[in-house]
Amino acid sequence: MRRKTANFPTGKTFSSWRAEESSISEATQNSLSTLEWIGRQENLAVAGPSGTGKSHFVEALAHSAIENDMRVSWFTLETLTAAVGKAKVDGSVARTISRICGCDLIVVDDIGMLPAGQDAAEAFYRIIDAAYERRSIAVTSNIHPSGFDSIMPKTLATATVDRLLHHAHLVTHQKADSHRLAEAIAGKGVVPLT
């Protein structure tokens, strides 16, 4: 039931994670996999190029959290914006933010794929602010959090990143190639119809 409530995108776990192919160091992978950072209400920011396993790794961590009796909520910036926007219409923003922050781990995936307008920046800030030092947030992004002001209003980006990174593990993929592109080029993307 917790998995269904979390609203995971694909169901990727550590059973399909290829640790040896990741540019995340083995020590960092092992340390984050203990989930102790969630117990300490610390955050996780994973940044790097598209296709390098950021979402897979964070989703695997989130599945592990559920297996350890924690509650998880998974969002993209777009779905988070929609949830908060809907709550604005019926006047239940505080209740919605409180419900989301009732989870032990809140994931916001794929920040930076599209420009974020005022509503998206506000929704993201509200969650980061409400969870600050109370809950763990994990974000994945194709840009470093210090560059969030290039996709959202500067004032909100600055306040958001300040709170997000204050107690955070920052993992960056350095010059990693896309696993999806490599599989496609190698002919492993699809099985041809016969």
Coordinates of C-alpha atoms in Angstrom, one line a residue:
M1 CA 0.0 0.0 0.0
R2 CA 2.9 2.4 0.8
R3 CA 4.4 1.7 -2.7
K4 CA 1.1 2.6 -4.3
T5 CA 0.7 5.7 -2.2
A6 CA 4.2 6.8 -3.0
N7 CA 3.3 7.0 -6.7
F8 CA 6.7 5.8 -8.0
P9 CA 7.2 6.3 -11.8
T10 CA 8.7 3.0 -12.8
G11 CA 9.4 0.6 -10.0
K12 CA 13.2 0.6 -10.3
T13 CA 14.9 -0.9 -7.3
F14 CA 18.4 -1.9 -6.4
S15 CA 17.8 -5.3 -8.0
S16 CA 18.2 -3.7 -11.4
W17 CA 20.7 -1.0 -10.4
R18 CA 24.2 -1.5 -11.9
A19 CA 26.4 0.0 -9.2
E20 CA 29.6 -0.6 -11.0
E21 CA 28.4 1.4 -14.0
S22 CA 27.5 4.5 -11.9
S23 CA 29.7 7.5 -11.6
I24 CA 28.6 7.8 -8.0
S25 CA 31.4 6.4 -5.9
E26 CA 30.8 3.0 -4.3
A27 CA 31.4 4.5 -0.8
T28 CA 28.7 7.1 -1.4
Q29 CA 26.2 4.6 -2.8
N30 CA 26.8 2.3 0.2
S31 CA 26.5 5.2 2.7
L32 CA 23.3 6.5 1.2
S33 CA 21.8 3.0 1.0
T34 CA 21.9 2.7 4.8
L35 CA 19.1 5.4 4.8
E36 CA 20.6 6.8 8.0
W37 CA 20.4 10.3 6.4
I38 CA 16.6 10.0 6.3
G39 CA 16.5 9.3 10.0
R40 CA 18.6 12.5 10.5
Q41 CA 16.2 14.5 8.3
E42 CA 19.0 15.3 5.8
N43 CA 18.4 15.9 2.2
L44 CA 19.9 14.4 -1.0
A45 CA 20.5 16.3 -4.2
V46 CA 21.7 14.3 -7.2
A47 CA 22.7 16.3 -10.3
G48 CA 24.1 15.4 -13.6
P49 CA 23.4 14.8 -17.3
S50 CA 20.3 13.0 -18.5
G51 CA 20.4 9.2 -18.6
T52 CA 23.1 8.7 -15.9
G53 CA 20.9 6.9 -13.4
K54 CA 19.9 9.7 -11.1
S55 CA 16.2 8.8 -10.9
H56 CA 16.9 5.1 -10.8
F57 CA 19.2 5.5 -7.8
V58 CA 16.9 7.8 -5.9
E59 CA 13.9 5.5 -6.7
A60 CA 15.8 2.5 -5.5
L61 CA 16.6 4.4 -2.3
A62 CA 12.9 5.3 -1.9
H63 CA 11.8 1.6 -2.4
S64 CA 14.3 0.7 0.3
A65 CA 12.8 3.3 2.6
I66 CA 9.4 1.8 2.2
E67 CA 10.9 -1.7 2.9
N68 CA 12.1 -0.1 6.1
D69 CA 8.6 1.0 7.2
M70 CA 9.0 4.6 6.0
R71 CA 6.6 6.7 4.0
V72 CA 7.5 8.2 0.7
S73 CA 6.0 10.7 -1.7
W74 CA 7.3 10.9 -5.3
F75 CA 6.7 14.0 -7.5
T76 CA 8.1 15.6 -10.6
L77 CA 8.2 19.4 -10.3
E78 CA 5.1 19.4 -12.7
T79 CA 3.0 17.0 -10.5
L80 CA 4.0 18.9 -7.3
T81 CA 3.0 22.2 -8.9
A82 CA -0.4 20.6 -10.0
A83 CA -1.0 19.3 -6.4
V84 CA -0.3 22.6 -4.8
G85 CA -2.2 24.5 -7.6
K86 CA -5.3 22.4 -7.0
A87 CA -5.0 23.0 -3.3
K88 CA -4.9 26.8 -4.0
V89 CA -8.2 26.6 -5.8
D90 CA -10.0 25.0 -2.8
G91 CA -8.1 26.7 -0.1
S92 CA -6.3 23.7 1.2
V93 CA -2.7 24.5 0.6
A94 CA -1.6 24.2 4.2
R95 CA -3.4 20.9 4.6
T96 CA -1.9 19.6 1.3
I97 CA 1.7 20.7 2.3
S98 CA 1.2 19.1 5.7
R99 CA 0.0 15.8 4.1
I100 CA 3.0 15.7 1.8
C101 CA 5.4 16.5 4.6
G102 CA 3.9 13.7 6.7
C103 CA 6.1 11.4 4.7
D104 CA 9.6 10.5 5.8
L105 CA 11.1 11.1 2.3
I106 CA 9.7 13.4 -0.3
V107 CA 11.2 13.1 -3.8
V108 CA 11.1 15.7 -6.5
D109 CA 12.4 14.2 -9.7
D110 CA 13.8 15.8 -12.9
I111 CA 14.2 19.4 -11.9
G112 CA 15.6 21.5 -14.7
M113 CA 14.2 19.5 -17.6
L114 CA 11.8 22.4 -18.3
P115 CA 11.8 26.0 -17.2
A116 CA 9.9 26.5 -13.9
G117 CA 7.5 29.4 -13.7
Q118 CA 6.4 31.3 -10.6
D119 CA 3.8 28.6 -9.6
A120 CA 6.3 25.7 -9.9
A121 CA 9.0 27.7 -8.0
E122 CA 6.4 28.6 -5.3
A123 CA 5.2 25.0 -4.9
F124 CA 8.8 23.7 -4.7
Y125 CA 9.7 26.3 -2.1
R126 CA 6.7 25.6 0.0
I127 CA 7.6 21.9 0.3
I128 CA 11.3 22.6 0.9
D129 CA 10.4 25.2 3.6
A130 CA 7.8 23.0 5.3
A131 CA 10.1 20.0 5.4
Y132 CA 13.2 21.9 6.4
E133 CA 14.9 20.1 9.3
R134 CA 11.8 18.0 9.8
R135 CA 11.7 15.6 6.8
S136 CA 14.1 14.4 4.1
I137 CA 13.9 15.7 0.6
A138 CA 15.6 14.0 -2.4
V139 CA 15.8 15.8 -5.7
T140 CA 17.2 14.9 -9.0
S141 CA 18.2 17.4 -11.6
N142 CA 20.2 17.8 -14.8
I143 CA 21.6 21.0 -13.5
H144 CA 23.4 21.7 -10.2
P145 CA 21.1 23.2 -7.5
S146 CA 23.3 26.4 -7.6
G147 CA 21.9 26.9 -11.1
F148 CA 18.2 26.7 -10.2
D149 CA 18.0 30.5 -10.5
S150 CA 18.4 29.9 -14.3
I151 CA 15.1 28.0 -14.4
M152 CA 13.0 29.7 -11.7
P153 CA 12.7 33.2 -10.2
K154 CA 15.9 34.1 -8.5
T155 CA 14.5 35.1 -5.1
L156 CA 12.5 31.8 -4.7
A157 CA 15.4 29.8 -6.1
T158 CA 17.9 31.3 -3.6
A159 CA 15.6 30.6 -0.6
T160 CA 14.8 27.1 -1.8
V161 CA 18.4 26.1 -2.5
D162 CA 19.6 27.6 0.8
R163 CA 17.2 25.3 2.8
L164 CA 17.6 22.3 0.5
L165 CA 21.4 22.2 0.7
H166 CA 21.9 23.2 4.3
H167 CA 21.7 19.6 5.5
A168 CA 22.2 17.8 2.3
H169 CA 24.3 15.2 0.6
L170 CA 25.2 16.6 -2.8
V171 CA 26.0 14.0 -5.5
T172 CA 27.1 15.1 -8.9
H173 CA 27.7 12.9 -11.9
Q174 CA 30.9 14.0 -13.6
K175 CA 31.1 13.6 -17.4
A176 CA 29.0 10.5 -17.3
D177 CA 27.4 9.2 -20.5
S178 CA 23.7 8.4 -20.9
H179 CA 23.0 4.7 -20.1
R180 CA 19.9 4.9 -22.2
L181 CA 21.7 6.3 -25.3
A182 CA 24.5 3.7 -24.9
E183 CA 21.9 0.9 -24.8
A184 CA 20.1 2.3 -27.8
I185 CA 23.3 2.6 -29.8
A186 CA 24.3 -1.0 -28.9
G187 CA 20.9 -2.3 -30.1
K188 CA 19.6 -3.1 -26.7
G189 CA 16.8 -0.4 -26.7
V190 CA 14.1 -2.6 -28.2
V191 CA 13.6 -6.1 -29.6
P192 CA 12.7 -5.9 -33.3
L193 CA 9.3 -7.3 -34.3
T194 CA 9.5 -10.5 -36.3

